[in-house]
Amino acid sequence: MTTPRTLFAMAGAPAHPSPLDRSALVLIDIQAEYTTGALPLAGVDAAVEEAARLLELARRRGVPVVHVAHHGEPGGLFDPKGPGSAFVPAVAPIDGEVVVTKGLPNSFAGTQLHDQLKAIGRPELIIAGFMTHMCVSATARAALDLGYRSTVVAAATATRDLPNPLGGVITAAELQRAELAALGDRYSVVVGNHRVWV
């Protein structure tokens, strides 16, 4: 059996992470619903810590930052006026950083994200946040459609166990590995953590 190769590798596409001086950092849904709310994620504390290190690096190196927040229906998950919609303090926006709110998994759908990124003028994205299989994946896939080259930082993402529609449970660890592999096939360069830029 031959060693599997990504479509990126077959096409000879560049495999290096997005350069900081060409990128914007997009932090997706790093909100309390995933840490202290109704949707706790496996390994979420470590992922938040890595996202905070990534954010500190971006701020120090002058990388534009965009924070995406999911807003759901009043009384439900991510209630816009409830505690679950709040940004986790370690990665909360500061003055001058763009904040985009969304209602769908794809951060570009029905939002001003694409316009904000065009105004920033960076052709590449560094993506982190929650959940790996849902909003991170949907956003990275849409980014390709819109002409962005992107890098997903694995240690700054997390997900949760899911019921397997064919029976049993798919663990968060299995789902995380599979989703990152799928993104790395064609949609994004996937790196372990922020140290690739240090």
mmCIF file with all atom_site columns, C-alpha atoms in Angstrom:
data_model
loop_
_atom_site.group_PDB
_atom_site.id
_atom_site.type_symbol
_atom_site.label_atom_id
_atom_site.label_alt_id
_atom_site.label_comp_id
_atom_site.label_asym_id
_atom_site.label_entity_id
_atom_site.label_seq_id
_atom_site.pdbx_PDB_ins_code
_atom_site.Cartn_x
_atom_site.Cartn_y
_atom_site.Cartn_z
_atom_site.occupancy
_atom_site.B_iso_or_equiv
_atom_site.pdbx_formal_charge
_atom_site.auth_seq_id
_atom_site.auth_comp_id
_atom_site.auth_asym_id
_atom_site.auth_atom_id
_atom_site.pdbx_PDB_model_num
ATOM 1   C CA . MET A 1 1   ? 0.000   0.000  0.000  1.00 0.00 ? 1   MET A CA 1
ATOM 2   C CA . THR A 1 2   ? 1.342   3.426  -0.911 1.00 0.00 ? 2   THR A CA 1
ATOM 3   C CA . THR A 1 3   ? 1.676   6.204  1.654  1.00 0.00 ? 3   THR A CA 1
ATOM 4   C CA . PRO A 1 4   ? -1.320  8.545  1.397  1.00 0.00 ? 4   PRO A CA 1
ATOM 5   C CA . ARG A 1 5   ? -0.693  12.069 0.143  1.00 0.00 ? 5   ARG A CA 1
ATOM 6   C CA . THR A 1 6   ? -2.818  15.173 0.414  1.00 0.00 ? 6   THR A CA 1
ATOM 7   C CA . LEU A 1 7   ? -4.299  16.856 -2.612 1.00 0.00 ? 7   LEU A CA 1
ATOM 8   C CA . PHE A 1 8   ? -2.147  19.841 -1.659 1.00 0.00 ? 8   PHE A CA 1
ATOM 9   C CA . ALA A 1 9   ? 0.986   17.707 -1.954 1.00 0.00 ? 9   ALA A CA 1
ATOM 10  C CA . MET A 1 10  ? -0.148  16.180 -5.246 1.00 0.00 ? 10  MET A CA 1
ATOM 11  C CA . ALA A 1 11  ? -0.674  19.654 -6.656 1.00 0.00 ? 11  ALA A CA 1
ATOM 12  C CA . GLY A 1 12  ? 2.679   20.923 -5.403 1.00 0.00 ? 12  GLY A CA 1
ATOM 13  C CA . ALA A 1 13  ? 0.967   23.623 -3.329 1.00 0.00 ? 13  ALA A CA 1
ATOM 14  C CA . PRO A 1 14  ? 3.019   25.453 -0.713 1.00 0.00 ? 14  PRO A CA 1
ATOM 15  C CA . ALA A 1 15  ? 3.028   23.655 2.631  1.00 0.00 ? 15  ALA A CA 1
ATOM 16  C CA . HIS A 1 16  ? 4.380   26.444 4.834  1.00 0.00 ? 16  HIS A CA 1
ATOM 17  C CA . PRO A 1 17  ? 2.097   28.174 7.345  1.00 0.00 ? 17  PRO A CA 1
ATOM 18  C CA . SER A 1 18  ? 0.633   31.531 6.413  1.00 0.00 ? 18  SER A CA 1
ATOM 19  C CA . PRO A 1 19  ? 3.284   34.223 7.002  1.00 0.00 ? 19  PRO A CA 1
ATOM 20  C CA . LEU A 1 20  ? 2.417   36.648 9.788  1.00 0.00 ? 20  LEU A CA 1
ATOM 21  C CA . ASP A 1 21  ? 3.050   39.672 7.584  1.00 0.00 ? 21  ASP A CA 1
ATOM 22  C CA . ARG A 1 22  ? 0.488   38.452 5.032  1.00 0.00 ? 22  ARG A CA 1
ATOM 23  C CA . SER A 1 23  ? -2.163  37.157 7.427  1.00 0.00 ? 23  SER A CA 1
ATOM 24  C CA . ALA A 1 24  ? -5.047  38.125 9.647  1.00 0.00 ? 24  ALA A CA 1
ATOM 25  C CA . LEU A 1 25  ? -5.820  36.047 12.744 1.00 0.00 ? 25  LEU A CA 1
ATOM 26  C CA . VAL A 1 26  ? -9.439  34.865 12.882 1.00 0.00 ? 26  VAL A CA 1
ATOM 27  C CA . LEU A 1 27  ? -10.552 33.581 16.296 1.00 0.00 ? 27  LEU A CA 1
ATOM 28  C CA . ILE A 1 28  ? -13.852 31.749 15.975 1.00 0.00 ? 28  ILE A CA 1
ATOM 29  C CA . ASP A 1 29  ? -16.402 31.405 18.787 1.00 0.00 ? 29  ASP A CA 1
ATOM 30  C CA . ILE A 1 30  ? -14.042 31.287 21.754 1.00 0.00 ? 30  ILE A CA 1
ATOM 31  C CA . GLN A 1 31  ? -17.025 31.850 24.007 1.00 0.00 ? 31  GLN A CA 1
ATOM 32  C CA . ALA A 1 32  ? -18.205 30.781 27.442 1.00 0.00 ? 32  ALA A CA 1
ATOM 33  C CA . GLU A 1 33  ? -20.814 28.354 26.065 1.00 0.00 ? 33  GLU A CA 1
ATOM 34  C CA . TYR A 1 34  ? -17.888 26.045 25.279 1.00 0.00 ? 34  TYR A CA 1
ATOM 35  C CA . THR A 1 35  ? -16.037 26.457 28.594 1.00 0.00 ? 35  THR A CA 1
ATOM 36  C CA . THR A 1 36  ? -18.623 26.896 31.348 1.00 0.00 ? 36  THR A CA 1
ATOM 37  C CA . GLY A 1 37  ? -21.884 26.594 29.428 1.00 0.00 ? 37  GLY A CA 1
ATOM 38  C CA . ALA A 1 38  ? -23.997 23.855 27.881 1.00 0.00 ? 38  ALA A CA 1
ATOM 39  C CA . LEU A 1 39  ? -21.436 22.690 25.287 1.00 0.00 ? 39  LEU A CA 1
ATOM 40  C CA . PRO A 1 40  ? -18.193 21.908 27.123 1.00 0.00 ? 40  PRO A CA 1
ATOM 41  C CA . LEU A 1 41  ? -15.505 20.693 24.742 1.00 0.00 ? 41  LEU A CA 1
ATOM 42  C CA . ALA A 1 42  ? -12.829 18.080 25.268 1.00 0.00 ? 42  ALA A CA 1
ATOM 43  C CA . GLY A 1 43  ? -9.517  19.773 26.048 1.00 0.00 ? 43  GLY A CA 1
ATOM 44  C CA . VAL A 1 44  ? -11.058 23.225 25.919 1.00 0.00 ? 44  VAL A CA 1
ATOM 45  C CA . ASP A 1 45  ? -8.884  24.754 28.652 1.00 0.00 ? 45  ASP A CA 1
ATOM 46  C CA . ALA A 1 46  ? -5.668  23.823 26.843 1.00 0.00 ? 46  ALA A CA 1
ATOM 47  C CA . ALA A 1 47  ? -7.117  25.090 23.556 1.00 0.00 ? 47  ALA A CA 1
ATOM 48  C CA . VAL A 1 48  ? -8.037  28.438 25.123 1.00 0.00 ? 48  VAL A CA 1
ATOM 49  C CA . GLU A 1 49  ? -4.521  28.739 26.542 1.00 0.00 ? 49  GLU A CA 1
ATOM 50  C CA . GLU A 1 50  ? -3.026  28.092 23.113 1.00 0.00 ? 50  GLU A CA 1
ATOM 51  C CA . ALA A 1 51  ? -5.427  30.575 21.503 1.00 0.00 ? 51  ALA A CA 1
ATOM 52  C CA . ALA A 1 52  ? -4.324  33.166 24.072 1.00 0.00 ? 52  ALA A CA 1
ATOM 53  C CA . ARG A 1 53  ? -0.666  32.540 23.192 1.00 0.00 ? 53  ARG A CA 1
ATOM 54  C CA . LEU A 1 54  ? -1.514  32.849 19.508 1.00 0.00 ? 54  LEU A CA 1
ATOM 55  C CA . LEU A 1 55  ? -3.379  36.097 20.147 1.00 0.00 ? 55  LEU A CA 1
ATOM 56  C CA . GLU A 1 56  ? -0.488  37.512 22.167 1.00 0.00 ? 56  GLU A CA 1
ATOM 57  C CA . LEU A 1 57  ? 1.894   36.652 19.324 1.00 0.00 ? 57  LEU A CA 1
ATOM 58  C CA . ALA A 1 58  ? -0.388  38.313 16.778 1.00 0.00 ? 58  ALA A CA 1
ATOM 59  C CA . ARG A 1 59  ? -0.687  41.485 18.827 1.00 0.00 ? 59  ARG A CA 1
ATOM 60  C CA . ARG A 1 60  ? 3.048   41.646 19.409 1.00 0.00 ? 60  ARG A CA 1
ATOM 61  C CA . ARG A 1 61  ? 3.831   41.136 15.722 1.00 0.00 ? 61  ARG A CA 1
ATOM 62  C CA . GLY A 1 62  ? 1.185   43.512 14.368 1.00 0.00 ? 62  GLY A CA 1
ATOM 63  C CA . VAL A 1 63  ? -1.084  40.871 12.860 1.00 0.00 ? 63  VAL A CA 1
ATOM 64  C CA . PRO A 1 64  ? -4.674  42.152 12.461 1.00 0.00 ? 64  PRO A CA 1
ATOM 65  C CA . VAL A 1 65  ? -7.128  40.229 14.632 1.00 0.00 ? 65  VAL A CA 1
ATOM 66  C CA . VAL A 1 66  ? -10.774 39.401 13.953 1.00 0.00 ? 66  VAL A CA 1
ATOM 67  C CA . HIS A 1 67  ? -12.939 37.914 16.701 1.00 0.00 ? 67  HIS A CA 1
ATOM 68  C CA . VAL A 1 68  ? -16.018 35.980 15.573 1.00 0.00 ? 68  VAL A CA 1
ATOM 69  C CA . ALA A 1 69  ? -18.875 35.391 18.017 1.00 0.00 ? 69  ALA A CA 1
ATOM 70  C CA . HIS A 1 70  ? -21.807 33.066 17.495 1.00 0.00 ? 70  HIS A CA 1
ATOM 71  C CA . HIS A 1 71  ? -25.205 34.442 18.503 1.00 0.00 ? 71  HIS A CA 1
ATOM 72  C CA . GLY A 1 72  ? -28.111 32.042 18.800 1.00 0.00 ? 72  GLY A CA 1
ATOM 73  C CA . GLU A 1 73  ? -31.756 32.490 19.662 1.00 0.00 ? 73  GLU A CA 1
ATOM 74  C CA . PRO A 1 74  ? -32.840 34.174 22.902 1.00 0.00 ? 74  PRO A CA 1
ATOM 75  C CA . GLY A 1 75  ? -33.189 31.573 25.631 1.00 0.00 ? 75  GLY A CA 1
ATOM 76  C CA . GLY A 1 76  ? -31.143 28.992 23.723 1.00 0.00 ? 76  GLY A CA 1
ATOM 77  C CA . LEU A 1 77  ? -27.505 28.196 23.118 1.00 0.00 ? 77  LEU A CA 1
ATOM 78  C CA . PHE A 1 78  ? -25.391 31.319 22.649 1.00 0.00 ? 78  PHE A CA 1
ATOM 79  C CA . ASP A 1 79  ? -28.217 33.574 23.769 1.00 0.00 ? 79  ASP A CA 1
ATOM 80  C CA . PRO A 1 80  ? -26.899 37.013 22.720 1.00 0.00 ? 80  PRO A CA 1
ATOM 81  C CA . LYS A 1 81  ? -27.846 38.456 26.120 1.00 0.00 ? 81  LYS A CA 1
ATOM 82  C CA . GLY A 1 82  ? -26.831 35.424 28.156 1.00 0.00 ? 82  GLY A CA 1
ATOM 83  C CA . PRO A 1 83  ? -23.515 34.428 29.715 1.00 0.00 ? 83  PRO A CA 1
ATOM 84  C CA . GLY A 1 84  ? -22.790 31.756 27.101 1.00 0.00 ? 84  GLY A CA 1
ATOM 85  C CA . SER A 1 85  ? -22.250 34.311 24.345 1.00 0.00 ? 85  SER A CA 1
ATOM 86  C CA . ALA A 1 86  ? -19.481 36.150 26.206 1.00 0.00 ? 86  ALA A CA 1
ATOM 87  C CA . PHE A 1 87  ? -15.924 35.906 24.926 1.00 0.00 ? 87  PHE A CA 1
ATOM 88  C CA . VAL A 1 88  ? -13.603 33.913 27.170 1.00 0.00 ? 88  VAL A CA 1
ATOM 89  C CA . PRO A 1 89  ? -11.635 36.610 29.024 1.00 0.00 ? 89  PRO A CA 1
ATOM 90  C CA . ALA A 1 90  ? -8.204  35.284 28.009 1.00 0.00 ? 90  ALA A CA 1
ATOM 91  C CA . VAL A 1 91  ? -8.975  36.017 24.356 1.00 0.00 ? 91  VAL A CA 1
ATOM 92  C CA . ALA A 1 92  ? -11.413 38.922 24.624 1.00 0.00 ? 92  ALA A CA 1
ATOM 93  C CA . PRO A 1 93  ? -11.139 41.682 22.012 1.00 0.00 ? 93  PRO A CA 1
ATOM 94  C CA . ILE A 1 94  ? -9.357  44.933 22.752 1.00 0.00 ? 94  ILE A CA 1
ATOM 95  C CA . ASP A 1 95  ? -9.909  48.334 21.181 1.00 0.00 ? 95  ASP A CA 1
ATOM 96  C CA . GLY A 1 96  ? -9.103  48.313 17.485 1.00 0.00 ? 96  GLY A CA 1
ATOM 97  C CA . GLU A 1 97  ? -9.781  44.619 16.908 1.00 0.00 ? 97  GLU A CA 1
ATOM 98  C CA . VAL A 1 98  ? -12.665 43.686 14.631 1.00 0.00 ? 98  VAL A CA 1
ATOM 99  C CA . VAL A 1 99  ? -15.642 41.787 16.080 1.00 0.00 ? 99  VAL A CA 1
ATOM 100 C CA . VAL A 1 100 ? -18.040 39.928 13.783 1.00 0.00 ? 100 VAL A CA 1
ATOM 101 C CA . THR A 1 101 ? -21.217 38.190 14.928 1.00 0.00 ? 101 THR A CA 1
ATOM 102 C CA . LYS A 1 102 ? -22.745 35.271 13.079 1.00 0.00 ? 102 LYS A CA 1
ATOM 103 C CA . GLY A 1 103 ? -25.708 32.936 13.248 1.00 0.00 ? 103 GLY A CA 1
ATOM 104 C CA . LEU A 1 104 ? -24.444 30.075 11.074 1.00 0.00 ? 104 LEU A CA 1
ATOM 105 C CA . PRO A 1 105 ? -21.366 27.817 11.253 1.00 0.00 ? 105 PRO A CA 1
ATOM 106 C CA . ASN A 1 106 ? -19.634 29.532 8.313  1.00 0.00 ? 106 ASN A CA 1
ATOM 107 C CA . SER A 1 107 ? -18.237 32.804 9.656  1.00 0.00 ? 107 SER A CA 1
ATOM 108 C CA . PHE A 1 108 ? -18.627 34.403 6.222  1.00 0.00 ? 108 PHE A CA 1
ATOM 109 C CA . ALA A 1 109 ? -22.328 33.550 5.822  1.00 0.00 ? 109 ALA A CA 1
ATOM 110 C CA . GLY A 1 110 ? -24.534 36.590 6.341  1.00 0.00 ? 110 GLY A CA 1
ATOM 111 C CA . THR A 1 111 ? -21.737 38.575 8.009  1.00 0.00 ? 111 THR A CA 1
ATOM 112 C CA . GLN A 1 112 ? -19.313 41.364 7.190  1.00 0.00 ? 112 GLN A CA 1
ATOM 113 C CA . LEU A 1 113 ? -16.254 39.131 7.638  1.00 0.00 ? 113 LEU A CA 1
ATOM 114 C CA . HIS A 1 114 ? -15.227 39.072 3.980  1.00 0.00 ? 114 HIS A CA 1
ATOM 115 C CA . ASP A 1 115 ? -15.600 42.851 3.680  1.00 0.00 ? 115 ASP A CA 1
ATOM 116 C CA . GLN A 1 116 ? -13.661 43.385 6.898  1.00 0.00 ? 116 GLN A CA 1
ATOM 117 C CA . LEU A 1 117 ? -10.847 41.150 5.680  1.00 0.00 ? 117 LEU A CA 1
ATOM 118 C CA . LYS A 1 118 ? -10.755 42.885 2.297  1.00 0.00 ? 118 LYS A CA 1
ATOM 119 C CA . ALA A 1 119 ? -10.440 46.208 4.111  1.00 0.00 ? 119 ALA A CA 1
ATOM 120 C CA . ILE A 1 120 ? -7.591  44.793 6.203  1.00 0.00 ? 120 ILE A CA 1
ATOM 121 C CA . GLY A 1 121 ? -5.902  43.737 2.971  1.00 0.00 ? 121 GLY A CA 1
ATOM 122 C CA . ARG A 1 122 ? -4.328  40.452 4.090  1.00 0.00 ? 122 ARG A CA 1
ATOM 123 C CA . PRO A 1 123 ? -4.712  37.544 1.616  1.00 0.00 ? 123 PRO A CA 1
ATOM 124 C CA . GLU A 1 124 ? -4.063  34.768 4.139  1.00 0.00 ? 124 GLU A CA 1
ATOM 125 C CA . LEU A 1 125 ? -5.805  33.692 7.334  1.00 0.00 ? 125 LEU A CA 1
ATOM 126 C CA . ILE A 1 126 ? -4.649  32.040 10.530 1.00 0.00 ? 126 ILE A CA 1
ATOM 127 C CA . ILE A 1 127 ? -7.677  30.295 12.016 1.00 0.00 ? 127 ILE A CA 1
ATOM 128 C CA . ALA A 1 128 ? -8.336  29.050 15.549 1.00 0.00 ? 128 ALA A CA 1
ATOM 129 C CA . GLY A 1 129 ? -11.382 28.460 17.708 1.00 0.00 ? 129 GLY A CA 1
ATOM 130 C CA . PHE A 1 130 ? -14.381 26.235 18.203 1.00 0.00 ? 130 PHE A CA 1
ATOM 131 C CA . MET A 1 131 ? -15.725 23.766 17.241 1.00 0.00 ? 131 MET A CA 1
ATOM 132 C CA . THR A 1 132 ? -13.188 22.090 14.965 1.00 0.00 ? 132 THR A CA 1
ATOM 133 C CA . HIS A 1 133 ? -15.718 19.982 13.082 1.00 0.00 ? 133 HIS A CA 1
ATOM 134 C CA . MET A 1 134 ? -18.310 22.747 12.835 1.00 0.00 ? 134 MET A CA 1
ATOM 135 C CA . CYS A 1 135 ? -17.491 26.461 12.636 1.00 0.00 ? 135 CYS A CA 1
ATOM 136 C CA . VAL A 1 136 ? -13.733 26.140 12.168 1.00 0.00 ? 136 VAL A CA 1
ATOM 137 C CA . SER A 1 137 ? -14.244 23.676 9.347  1.00 0.00 ? 137 SER A CA 1
ATOM 138 C CA . ALA A 1 138 ? -17.089 25.600 7.701  1.00 0.00 ? 138 ALA A CA 1
ATOM 139 C CA . THR A 1 139 ? -15.097 28.834 7.803  1.00 0.00 ? 139 THR A CA 1
ATOM 140 C CA . ALA A 1 140 ? -11.872 27.318 6.480  1.00 0.00 ? 140 ALA A CA 1
ATOM 141 C CA . ARG A 1 141 ? -13.750 25.670 3.615  1.00 0.00 ? 141 ARG A CA 1
ATOM 142 C CA . ALA A 1 142 ? -15.546 28.893 2.725  1.00 0.00 ? 142 ALA A CA 1
ATOM 143 C CA . ALA A 1 143 ? -12.272 30.813 2.919  1.00 0.00 ? 143 ALA A CA 1
ATOM 144 C CA . LEU A 1 144 ? -10.904 28.699 0.077  1.00 0.00 ? 144 LEU A CA 1
ATOM 145 C CA . ASP A 1 145 ? -13.972 29.479 -2.032 1.00 0.00 ? 145 ASP A CA 1
ATOM 146 C CA . LEU A 1 146 ? -13.355 33.194 -1.427 1.00 0.00 ? 146 LEU A CA 1
ATOM 147 C CA . GLY A 1 147 ? -9.716  33.050 -2.468 1.00 0.00 ? 147 GLY A CA 1
ATOM 148 C CA . TYR A 1 148 ? -7.956  32.999 0.902  1.00 0.00 ? 148 TYR A CA 1
ATOM 149 C CA . ARG A 1 149 ? -5.072  30.731 1.776  1.00 0.00 ? 149 ARG A CA 1
ATOM 150 C CA . SER A 1 150 ? -5.475  29.625 5.381  1.00 0.00 ? 150 SER A CA 1
ATOM 151 C CA . THR A 1 151 ? -3.663  27.924 8.227  1.00 0.00 ? 151 THR A CA 1
ATOM 152 C CA . VAL A 1 152 ? -5.493  26.168 11.067 1.00 0.00 ? 152 VAL A CA 1
ATOM 153 C CA . VAL A 1 153 ? -3.729  25.977 14.433 1.00 0.00 ? 153 VAL A CA 1
ATOM 154 C CA . ALA A 1 154 ? -4.649  22.538 15.773 1.00 0.00 ? 154 ALA A CA 1
ATOM 155 C CA . ALA A 1 155 ? -3.842  23.099 19.447 1.00 0.00 ? 155 ALA A CA 1
ATOM 156 C CA . ALA A 1 156 ? -6.085  26.175 19.490 1.00 0.00 ? 156 ALA A CA 1
ATOM 157 C CA . THR A 1 157 ? -9.137  24.195 18.351 1.00 0.00 ? 157 THR A CA 1
ATOM 158 C CA . ALA A 1 158 ? -11.353 21.678 20.134 1.00 0.00 ? 158 ALA A CA 1
ATOM 159 C CA . THR A 1 159 ? -14.518 19.676 19.666 1.00 0.00 ? 159 THR A CA 1
ATOM 160 C CA . ARG A 1 160 ? -16.777 17.218 21.492 1.00 0.00 ? 160 ARG A CA 1
ATOM 161 C CA . ASP A 1 161 ? -18.003 13.630 21.329 1.00 0.00 ? 161 ASP A CA 1
ATOM 162 C CA . LEU A 1 162 ? -20.754 13.048 18.784 1.00 0.00 ? 162 LEU A CA 1
ATOM 163 C CA . PRO A 1 163 ? -23.272 10.268 18.297 1.00 0.00 ? 163 PRO A CA 1
ATOM 164 C CA . ASN A 1 164 ? -22.327 8.122  15.331 1.00 0.00 ? 164 ASN A CA 1
ATOM 165 C CA . PRO A 1 165 ? -25.359 7.960  13.005 1.00 0.00 ? 165 PRO A CA 1
ATOM 166 C CA . LEU A 1 166 ? -24.343 4.369  12.235 1.00 0.00 ? 166 LEU A CA 1
ATOM 167 C CA . GLY A 1 167 ? -24.172 3.443  15.903 1.00 0.00 ? 167 GLY A CA 1
ATOM 168 C CA . GLY A 1 168 ? -22.037 4.185  18.905 1.00 0.00 ? 168 GLY A CA 1
ATOM 169 C CA . VAL A 1 169 ? -20.060 7.327  19.631 1.00 0.00 ? 169 VAL A CA 1
ATOM 170 C CA . ILE A 1 170 ? -17.311 9.151  17.770 1.00 0.00 ? 170 ILE A CA 1
ATOM 171 C CA . THR A 1 171 ? -15.012 10.527 20.438 1.00 0.00 ? 171 THR A CA 1
ATOM 172 C CA . ALA A 1 172 ? -13.811 14.104 20.394 1.00 0.00 ? 172 ALA A CA 1
ATOM 173 C CA . ALA A 1 173 ? -10.250 12.890 19.855 1.00 0.00 ? 173 ALA A CA 1
ATOM 174 C CA . GLU A 1 174 ? -11.267 10.822 16.812 1.00 0.00 ? 174 GLU A CA 1
ATOM 175 C CA . LEU A 1 175 ? -13.353 13.639 15.396 1.00 0.00 ? 175 LEU A CA 1
ATOM 176 C CA . GLN A 1 176 ? -10.586 16.185 15.961 1.00 0.00 ? 176 GLN A CA 1
ATOM 177 C CA . ARG A 1 177 ? -8.000  14.059 14.133 1.00 0.00 ? 177 ARG A CA 1
ATOM 178 C CA . ALA A 1 178 ? -10.345 13.302 11.242 1.00 0.00 ? 178 ALA A CA 1
ATOM 179 C CA . GLU A 1 179 ? -11.498 16.885 10.766 1.00 0.00 ? 179 GLU A CA 1
ATOM 180 C CA . LEU A 1 180 ? -7.968  18.298 10.841 1.00 0.00 ? 180 LEU A CA 1
ATOM 181 C CA . ALA A 1 181 ? -6.890  15.636 8.334  1.00 0.00 ? 181 ALA A CA 1
ATOM 182 C CA . ALA A 1 182 ? -9.801  16.537 6.064  1.00 0.00 ? 182 ALA A CA 1
ATOM 183 C CA . LEU A 1 183 ? -8.950  20.241 6.220  1.00 0.00 ? 183 LEU A CA 1
ATOM 184 C CA . GLY A 1 184 ? -5.289  19.492 5.599  1.00 0.00 ? 184 GLY A CA 1
ATOM 185 C CA . ASP A 1 185 ? -6.100  17.546 2.451  1.00 0.00 ? 185 ASP A CA 1
ATOM 186 C CA . ARG A 1 186 ? -7.250  20.568 0.457  1.00 0.00 ? 186 ARG A CA 1
ATOM 187 C CA . TYR A 1 187 ? -8.543  23.479 2.511  1.00 0.00 ? 187 TYR A CA 1
ATOM 188 C CA . SER A 1 188 ? -5.862  24.622 4.955  1.00 0.00 ? 188 SER A CA 1
ATOM 189 C CA . VAL A 1 189 ? -2.334  24.099 6.069  1.00 0.00 ? 189 VAL A CA 1
ATOM 190 C CA . VAL A 1 190 ? -2.640  22.560 9.548  1.00 0.00 ? 190 VAL A CA 1
ATOM 191 C CA . VAL A 1 191 ? 0.042   23.311 12.144 1.00 0.00 ? 191 VAL A CA 1
ATOM 192 C CA . GLY A 1 192 ? 0.415   22.092 15.706 1.00 0.00 ? 192 GLY A CA 1
ATOM 193 C CA . ASN A 1 193 ? 0.657   25.363 17.595 1.00 0.00 ? 193 ASN A CA 1
ATOM 194 C CA . HIS A 1 194 ? 1.882   28.961 17.589 1.00 0.00 ? 194 HIS A CA 1
ATOM 195 C CA . ARG A 1 195 ? 5.531   27.931 17.848 1.00 0.00 ? 195 ARG A CA 1
ATOM 196 C CA . VAL A 1 196 ? 5.797   27.549 14.074 1.00 0.00 ? 196 VAL A CA 1
ATOM 197 C CA . TRP A 1 197 ? 5.959   31.364 13.969 1.00 0.00 ? 197 TRP A CA 1
ATOM 198 C CA . VAL A 1 198 ? 8.336   31.865 16.908 1.00 0.00 ? 198 VAL A CA 1
#
